[in-house]
Amino acid sequence: MTDIADIMRTSAVIPVLVIDDAATARPLAEALVAGGLRVLEVTMRTPCALEAIAEMKKVEGAIVGAGTVVNPEQFRTVHDAGAEFIVSPGLTERLAAPILESGIPYLPGIANAGDIMRGLDLGLTNFKFFPAEASGGLKALKALAAPFYQCSFCPTGGITEASAPEWLAFKPVRCVGGSWVTGGTMAEVEMKARAANALRG
């Protein structure tokens, strides 16, 4: 899959995963994929994140990306590790340039009109709205999306199972990022994933 828009359309919810033990990565990916959530974002916040990406990529049907990528050096590391897409909390030209040159699907974070305009200058139209709730919630995104009609969004940050349907009902929102699907046993994770995947209807 070579297009971030296609990746965003794959699942209603992209699980945002903080993996503390690489041994849990593959079972977690298996449970999420079995529940219909194939797009998995492994955040680069823990020492075992690269190993977790490698383990999750062994799961058939999983599309495994790296999140919280903040500089070109980190991008090169996750790219070498086989990350299939890149998510960053913000947008800088220094980070975006090597990612765009590589051709790997990229979802940069934005929080305001200036961020979006910087992304448009780089040829980007798909963005992570982050931190979604802290940046004004759905009301703020609706205000931003109006002048930037050509853009699509994946709101992430503070979104819950209860609030996700309202976000997903807004047409420019292709999917949402969330962490509520990852708690509990693997059976419970699969059940939460099924419920999350059904949110778009």
PDB file of C-alpha atoms in Angstrom:
ATOM      1  CA  MET A   1       0.000   0.000   0.000  1.00  0.00           C
ATOM      2  CA  THR A   2       1.716   3.187  -1.148  1.00  0.00           C
ATOM      3  CA  ASP A   3      -0.790   5.935  -0.416  1.00  0.00           C
ATOM      4  CA  ILE A   4      -1.527   7.414   3.005  1.00  0.00           C
ATOM      5  CA  ALA A   5      -5.146   8.095   1.972  1.00  0.00           C
ATOM      6  CA  ASP A   6      -5.648   4.386   1.292  1.00  0.00           C
ATOM      7  CA  ILE A   7      -4.104   3.501   4.637  1.00  0.00           C
ATOM      8  CA  MET A   8      -6.399   5.980   6.410  1.00  0.00           C
ATOM      9  CA  ARG A   9      -9.434   4.449   4.718  1.00  0.00           C
ATOM     10  CA  THR A  10      -8.492   0.907   5.753  1.00  0.00           C
ATOM     11  CA  SER A  11      -9.818   1.128   9.328  1.00  0.00           C
ATOM     12  CA  ALA A  12     -12.035   3.523  11.231  1.00  0.00           C
ATOM     13  CA  VAL A  13      -9.562   3.525  14.108  1.00  0.00           C
ATOM     14  CA  ILE A  14      -5.759   3.417  14.026  1.00  0.00           C
ATOM     15  CA  PRO A  15      -4.541   1.990  17.345  1.00  0.00           C
ATOM     16  CA  VAL A  16      -1.773   4.136  18.829  1.00  0.00           C
ATOM     17  CA  LEU A  17       0.498   1.583  20.478  1.00  0.00           C
ATOM     18  CA  VAL A  18       3.085   2.137  23.207  1.00  0.00           C
ATOM     19  CA  ILE A  19       4.900  -1.206  23.468  1.00  0.00           C
ATOM     20  CA  ASP A  20       6.915  -1.804  26.635  1.00  0.00           C
ATOM     21  CA  ASP A  21       7.633  -5.498  26.003  1.00  0.00           C
ATOM     22  CA  ALA A  22       8.411  -6.733  22.493  1.00  0.00           C
ATOM     23  CA  ALA A  23       7.107 -10.180  23.449  1.00  0.00           C
ATOM     24  CA  THR A  24       3.584  -8.749  23.564  1.00  0.00           C
ATOM     25  CA  ALA A  25       3.808  -7.099  20.143  1.00  0.00           C
ATOM     26  CA  ARG A  26       2.880 -10.006  17.895  1.00  0.00           C
ATOM     27  CA  PRO A  27      -0.052 -11.306  20.005  1.00  0.00           C
ATOM     28  CA  LEU A  28      -1.378  -7.751  20.240  1.00  0.00           C
ATOM     29  CA  ALA A  29      -1.139  -7.284  16.471  1.00  0.00           C
ATOM     30  CA  GLU A  30      -2.858 -10.634  15.905  1.00  0.00           C
ATOM     31  CA  ALA A  31      -5.748  -9.624  18.170  1.00  0.00           C
ATOM     32  CA  LEU A  32      -6.155  -6.190  16.555  1.00  0.00           C
ATOM     33  CA  VAL A  33      -6.031  -7.561  13.005  1.00  0.00           C
ATOM     34  CA  ALA A  34      -8.470 -10.345  13.908  1.00  0.00           C
ATOM     35  CA  GLY A  35     -10.810  -7.612  15.125  1.00  0.00           C
ATOM     36  CA  GLY A  36     -10.518  -5.765  11.823  1.00  0.00           C
ATOM     37  CA  LEU A  37      -7.976  -3.066  12.737  1.00  0.00           C
ATOM     38  CA  ARG A  38      -5.147  -3.712  10.283  1.00  0.00           C
ATOM     39  CA  VAL A  39      -3.349  -0.354  10.480  1.00  0.00           C
ATOM     40  CA  LEU A  40      -1.099  -0.265  13.554  1.00  0.00           C
ATOM     41  CA  GLU A  41       0.931   2.725  14.727  1.00  0.00           C
ATOM     42  CA  VAL A  42       3.846   1.799  16.986  1.00  0.00           C
ATOM     43  CA  THR A  43       5.020   4.912  18.805  1.00  0.00           C
ATOM     44  CA  MET A  44       8.760   5.440  19.111  1.00  0.00           C
ATOM     45  CA  ARG A  45       8.508   6.106  22.842  1.00  0.00           C
ATOM     46  CA  THR A  46      10.029   2.897  24.186  1.00  0.00           C
ATOM     47  CA  PRO A  47      13.379   1.118  23.738  1.00  0.00           C
ATOM     48  CA  CYS A  48      11.726  -1.927  22.156  1.00  0.00           C
ATOM     49  CA  ALA A  49       9.663  -0.038  19.554  1.00  0.00           C
ATOM     50  CA  LEU A  50      11.797  -1.134  16.588  1.00  0.00           C
ATOM     51  CA  GLU A  51      11.644  -4.769  17.689  1.00  0.00           C
ATOM     52  CA  ALA A  52       7.885  -4.418  18.143  1.00  0.00           C
ATOM     53  CA  ILE A  53       7.526  -3.183  14.548  1.00  0.00           C
ATOM     54  CA  ALA A  54       9.480  -6.201  13.299  1.00  0.00           C
ATOM     55  CA  GLU A  55       7.313  -8.600  15.313  1.00  0.00           C
ATOM     56  CA  MET A  56       4.026  -7.010  14.250  1.00  0.00           C
ATOM     57  CA  LYS A  57       5.039  -7.138  10.598  1.00  0.00           C
ATOM     58  CA  LYS A  58       5.014 -10.949  10.876  1.00  0.00           C
ATOM     59  CA  VAL A  59       1.228 -10.846  11.283  1.00  0.00           C
ATOM     60  CA  GLU A  60      -0.576 -11.418   8.010  1.00  0.00           C
ATOM     61  CA  GLY A  61      -2.732  -8.457   7.013  1.00  0.00           C
ATOM     62  CA  ALA A  62      -1.087  -5.993   9.395  1.00  0.00           C
ATOM     63  CA  ILE A  63       0.059  -2.605   8.067  1.00  0.00           C
ATOM     64  CA  VAL A  64       2.648  -1.479  10.596  1.00  0.00           C
ATOM     65  CA  GLY A  65       3.886   2.090  10.850  1.00  0.00           C
ATOM     66  CA  ALA A  66       6.031   4.156  13.185  1.00  0.00           C
ATOM     67  CA  GLY A  67       4.579   7.009  15.196  1.00  0.00           C
ATOM     68  CA  THR A  68       6.113   9.867  17.201  1.00  0.00           C
ATOM     69  CA  VAL A  69       8.864  10.234  14.586  1.00  0.00           C
ATOM     70  CA  VAL A  70      10.399  13.661  15.215  1.00  0.00           C
ATOM     71  CA  ASN A  71      13.635  13.966  13.212  1.00  0.00           C
ATOM     72  CA  PRO A  72      15.300  12.649  10.032  1.00  0.00           C
ATOM     73  CA  GLU A  73      17.668  10.391  11.951  1.00  0.00           C
ATOM     74  CA  GLN A  74      14.774   8.667  13.650  1.00  0.00           C
ATOM     75  CA  PHE A  75      12.992   8.352  10.312  1.00  0.00           C
ATOM     76  CA  ARG A  76      15.976   6.591   8.749  1.00  0.00           C
ATOM     77  CA  THR A  77      16.061   4.160  11.672  1.00  0.00           C
ATOM     78  CA  VAL A  78      12.373   3.221  11.432  1.00  0.00           C
ATOM     79  CA  HIS A  79      12.530   3.100   7.638  1.00  0.00           C
ATOM     80  CA  ASP A  80      15.412   0.629   7.860  1.00  0.00           C
ATOM     81  CA  ALA A  81      13.345  -1.364  10.374  1.00  0.00           C
ATOM     82  CA  GLY A  82      10.592  -1.764   7.778  1.00  0.00           C
ATOM     83  CA  ALA A  83       7.959   0.712   8.947  1.00  0.00           C
ATOM     84  CA  GLU A  84       5.260   0.875   6.265  1.00  0.00           C
ATOM     85  CA  PHE A  85       4.113   4.416   7.052  1.00  0.00           C
ATOM     86  CA  ILE A  86       5.321   7.317   9.189  1.00  0.00           C
ATOM     87  CA  VAL A  87       3.361   9.446  11.658  1.00  0.00           C
ATOM     88  CA  SER A  88       4.808  12.540  13.308  1.00  0.00           C
ATOM     89  CA  PRO A  89       3.290  14.733  16.048  1.00  0.00           C
ATOM     90  CA  GLY A  90       4.130  17.887  14.099  1.00  0.00           C
ATOM     91  CA  LEU A  91       5.342  19.034  10.703  1.00  0.00           C
ATOM     92  CA  THR A  92       8.773  20.437   9.821  1.00  0.00           C
ATOM     93  CA  GLU A  93      10.364  20.673   6.400  1.00  0.00           C
ATOM     94  CA  ARG A  94      13.538  19.067   7.771  1.00  0.00           C
ATOM     95  CA  LEU A  95      11.620  15.918   8.702  1.00  0.00           C
ATOM     96  CA  ALA A  96       9.185  15.922   5.796  1.00  0.00           C
ATOM     97  CA  ALA A  97      11.831  16.235   3.044  1.00  0.00           C
ATOM     98  CA  PRO A  98      13.517  12.818   3.460  1.00  0.00           C
ATOM     99  CA  ILE A  99      10.200  11.077   4.104  1.00  0.00           C
ATOM    100  CA  LEU A 100       8.637  12.490   0.944  1.00  0.00           C
ATOM    101  CA  GLU A 101      11.776  11.709  -1.037  1.00  0.00           C
ATOM    102  CA  SER A 102      11.588   8.079   0.114  1.00  0.00           C
ATOM    103  CA  GLY A 103       7.999   7.701  -1.076  1.00  0.00           C
ATOM    104  CA  ILE A 104       6.849   6.102   2.177  1.00  0.00           C
ATOM    105  CA  PRO A 105       3.295   7.141   3.200  1.00  0.00           C
ATOM    106  CA  TYR A 106       3.443  10.043   5.634  1.00  0.00           C
ATOM    107  CA  LEU A 107       0.901  11.443   8.098  1.00  0.00           C
ATOM    108  CA  PRO A 108       2.259  14.604   9.753  1.00  0.00           C
ATOM    109  CA  GLY A 109       0.648  16.249  12.745  1.00  0.00           C
ATOM    110  CA  ILE A 110      -1.024  19.642  12.469  1.00  0.00           C
ATOM    111  CA  ALA A 111      -2.825  21.818  15.005  1.00  0.00           C
ATOM    112  CA  ASN A 112      -3.518  25.092  13.175  1.00  0.00           C
ATOM    113  CA  ALA A 113      -3.896  26.793   9.798  1.00  0.00           C
ATOM    114  CA  GLY A 114      -0.175  27.577   9.520  1.00  0.00           C
ATOM    115  CA  ASP A 115       0.690  23.904   9.908  1.00  0.00           C
ATOM    116  CA  ILE A 116      -1.766  22.930   7.172  1.00  0.00           C
ATOM    117  CA  MET A 117      -0.470  25.628   4.815  1.00  0.00           C
ATOM    118  CA  ARG A 118       3.089  24.376   5.373  1.00  0.00           C
ATOM    119  CA  GLY A 119       1.889  20.877   4.512  1.00  0.00           C
ATOM    120  CA  LEU A 120       0.101  22.050   1.382  1.00  0.00           C
ATOM    121  CA  ASP A 121       3.305  23.776   0.267  1.00  0.00           C
ATOM    122  CA  LEU A 122       4.962  20.355   0.499  1.00  0.00           C
ATOM    123  CA  GLY A 123       2.215  18.702  -1.531  1.00  0.00           C
ATOM    124  CA  LEU A 124       0.506  17.063   1.455  1.00  0.00           C
ATOM    125  CA  THR A 125      -3.265  16.914   1.936  1.00  0.00           C
ATOM    126  CA  ASN A 126      -3.666  14.231   4.619  1.00  0.00           C
ATOM    127  CA  PHE A 127      -2.900  15.177   8.213  1.00  0.00           C
ATOM    128  CA  LYS A 128      -3.053  14.000  11.789  1.00  0.00           C
ATOM    129  CA  PHE A 129      -4.981  16.574  13.859  1.00  0.00           C
ATOM    130  CA  PHE A 130      -3.048  16.486  17.125  1.00  0.00           C
ATOM    131  CA  PRO A 131      -3.605  16.826  20.016  1.00  0.00           C
ATOM    132  CA  ALA A 132      -7.221  16.704  18.914  1.00  0.00           C
ATOM    133  CA  GLU A 133      -9.146  17.420  22.114  1.00  0.00           C
ATOM    134  CA  ALA A 134      -6.532  19.770  23.582  1.00  0.00           C
ATOM    135  CA  SER A 135      -6.486  21.731  20.301  1.00  0.00           C
ATOM    136  CA  GLY A 136     -10.171  22.550  20.516  1.00  0.00           C
ATOM    137  CA  GLY A 137     -11.856  19.284  19.625  1.00  0.00           C
ATOM    138  CA  LEU A 138     -14.234  18.694  16.750  1.00  0.00           C
ATOM    139  CA  LYS A 139     -15.381  22.328  16.763  1.00  0.00           C
ATOM    140  CA  ALA A 140     -11.817  23.464  16.043  1.00  0.00           C
ATOM    141  CA  LEU A 141     -11.297  20.885  13.302  1.00  0.00           C
ATOM    142  CA  LYS A 142     -14.537  21.917  11.585  1.00  0.00           C
ATOM    143  CA  ALA A 143     -13.329  25.515  11.588  1.00  0.00           C
ATOM    144  CA  LEU A 144      -9.949  24.485  10.149  1.00  0.00           C
ATOM    145  CA  ALA A 145     -11.381  22.119   7.557  1.00  0.00           C
ATOM    146  CA  ALA A 146     -13.665  24.765   6.042  1.00  0.00           C
ATOM    147  CA  PRO A 147     -10.955  26.781   4.233  1.00  0.00           C
ATOM    148  CA  PHE A 148      -8.855  23.669   3.606  1.00  0.00           C
ATOM    149  CA  TYR A 149     -11.586  21.732   1.801  1.00  0.00           C
ATOM    150  CA  GLN A 150      -9.040  19.584  -0.060  1.00  0.00           C
ATOM    151  CA  CYS A 151      -7.638  18.079   3.139  1.00  0.00           C
ATOM    152  CA  SER A 152      -8.454  14.947   5.116  1.00  0.00           C
ATOM    153  CA  PHE A 153      -7.675  14.261   8.752  1.00  0.00           C
ATOM    154  CA  CYS A 154      -6.963  11.609  11.357  1.00  0.00           C
ATOM    155  CA  PRO A 155      -7.729  13.235  14.716  1.00  0.00           C
ATOM    156  CA  THR A 156      -5.631  11.773  17.549  1.00  0.00           C
ATOM    157  CA  GLY A 157      -5.275  12.695  21.204  1.00  0.00           C
ATOM    158  CA  GLY A 158      -8.010  12.367  23.807  1.00  0.00           C
ATOM    159  CA  ILE A 159     -10.441  10.553  21.520  1.00  0.00           C
ATOM    160  CA  THR A 160     -12.456   7.790  23.192  1.00  0.00           C
ATOM    161  CA  GLU A 161     -14.796   5.034  22.105  1.00  0.00           C
ATOM    162  CA  ALA A 162     -17.664   7.325  23.129  1.00  0.00           C
ATOM    163  CA  SER A 163     -16.472  10.384  21.184  1.00  0.00           C
ATOM    164  CA  ALA A 164     -15.094   8.600  18.092  1.00  0.00           C
ATOM    165  CA  PRO A 165     -18.443   8.248  16.247  1.00  0.00           C
ATOM    166  CA  GLU A 166     -19.004  12.017  16.288  1.00  0.00           C
ATOM    167  CA  TRP A 167     -15.533  12.608  14.847  1.00  0.00           C
ATOM    168  CA  LEU A 168     -15.995   9.915  12.200  1.00  0.00           C
ATOM    169  CA  ALA A 169     -19.325  11.423  11.137  1.00  0.00           C
ATOM    170  CA  PHE A 170     -17.471  14.549   9.957  1.00  0.00           C
ATOM    171  CA  LYS A 171     -16.693  13.923   6.286  1.00  0.00           C
ATOM    172  CA  PRO A 172     -13.085  15.220   6.191  1.00  0.00           C
ATOM    173  CA  VAL A 173     -12.215  12.709   8.946  1.00  0.00           C
ATOM    174  CA  ARG A 174     -11.044   9.457   7.326  1.00  0.00           C
ATOM    175  CA  CYS A 175     -10.188   7.746  10.629  1.00  0.00           C
ATOM    176  CA  VAL A 176      -9.242   8.492  14.228  1.00  0.00           C
ATOM    177  CA  GLY A 177      -6.249   7.483  16.310  1.00  0.00           C
ATOM    178  CA  GLY A 178      -6.905   5.937  19.694  1.00  0.00           C
ATOM    179  CA  SER A 179      -5.447   3.827  22.457  1.00  0.00           C
ATOM    180  CA  TRP A 180      -8.620   2.573  24.128  1.00  0.00           C
ATOM    181  CA  VAL A 181      -8.589  -0.663  22.100  1.00  0.00           C
ATOM    182  CA  THR A 182      -5.362  -2.015  23.614  1.00  0.00           C
ATOM    183  CA  GLY A 183      -6.158  -2.769  27.256  1.00  0.00           C
ATOM    184  CA  GLY A 184      -7.000  -6.156  28.769  1.00  0.00           C
ATOM    185  CA  THR A 185      -6.522  -9.699  27.534  1.00  0.00           C
ATOM    186  CA  MET A 186      -5.979 -10.459  23.858  1.00  0.00           C
ATOM    187  CA  ALA A 187      -9.577 -11.709  23.648  1.00  0.00           C
ATOM    188  CA  GLU A 188     -10.747  -8.391  25.067  1.00  0.00           C
ATOM    189  CA  VAL A 189      -8.500  -6.480  22.647  1.00  0.00           C
ATOM    190  CA  GLU A 190     -10.009  -8.365  19.702  1.00  0.00           C
ATOM    191  CA  MET A 191     -13.513  -7.592  20.972  1.00  0.00           C
ATOM    192  CA  LYS A 192     -12.661  -3.886  21.378  1.00  0.00           C
ATOM    193  CA  ALA A 193     -11.116  -3.870  17.896  1.00  0.00           C
ATOM    194  CA  ARG A 194     -14.299  -5.321  16.374  1.00  0.00           C
ATOM    195  CA  ALA A 195     -16.372  -2.643  18.101  1.00  0.00           C
ATOM    196  CA  ALA A 196     -13.968   0.094  16.993  1.00  0.00           C
ATOM    197  CA  ASN A 197     -13.920  -1.113  13.390  1.00  0.00           C
ATOM    198  CA  ALA A 198     -17.708  -0.956  13.305  1.00  0.00           C
ATOM    199  CA  LEU A 199     -17.834   2.671  14.431  1.00  0.00           C
ATOM    200  CA  ARG A 200     -17.848   4.068  10.900  1.00  0.00           C
ATOM    201  CA  GLY A 201     -20.905   1.970  10.095  1.00  0.00           C
TER     202      GLY A 201
END
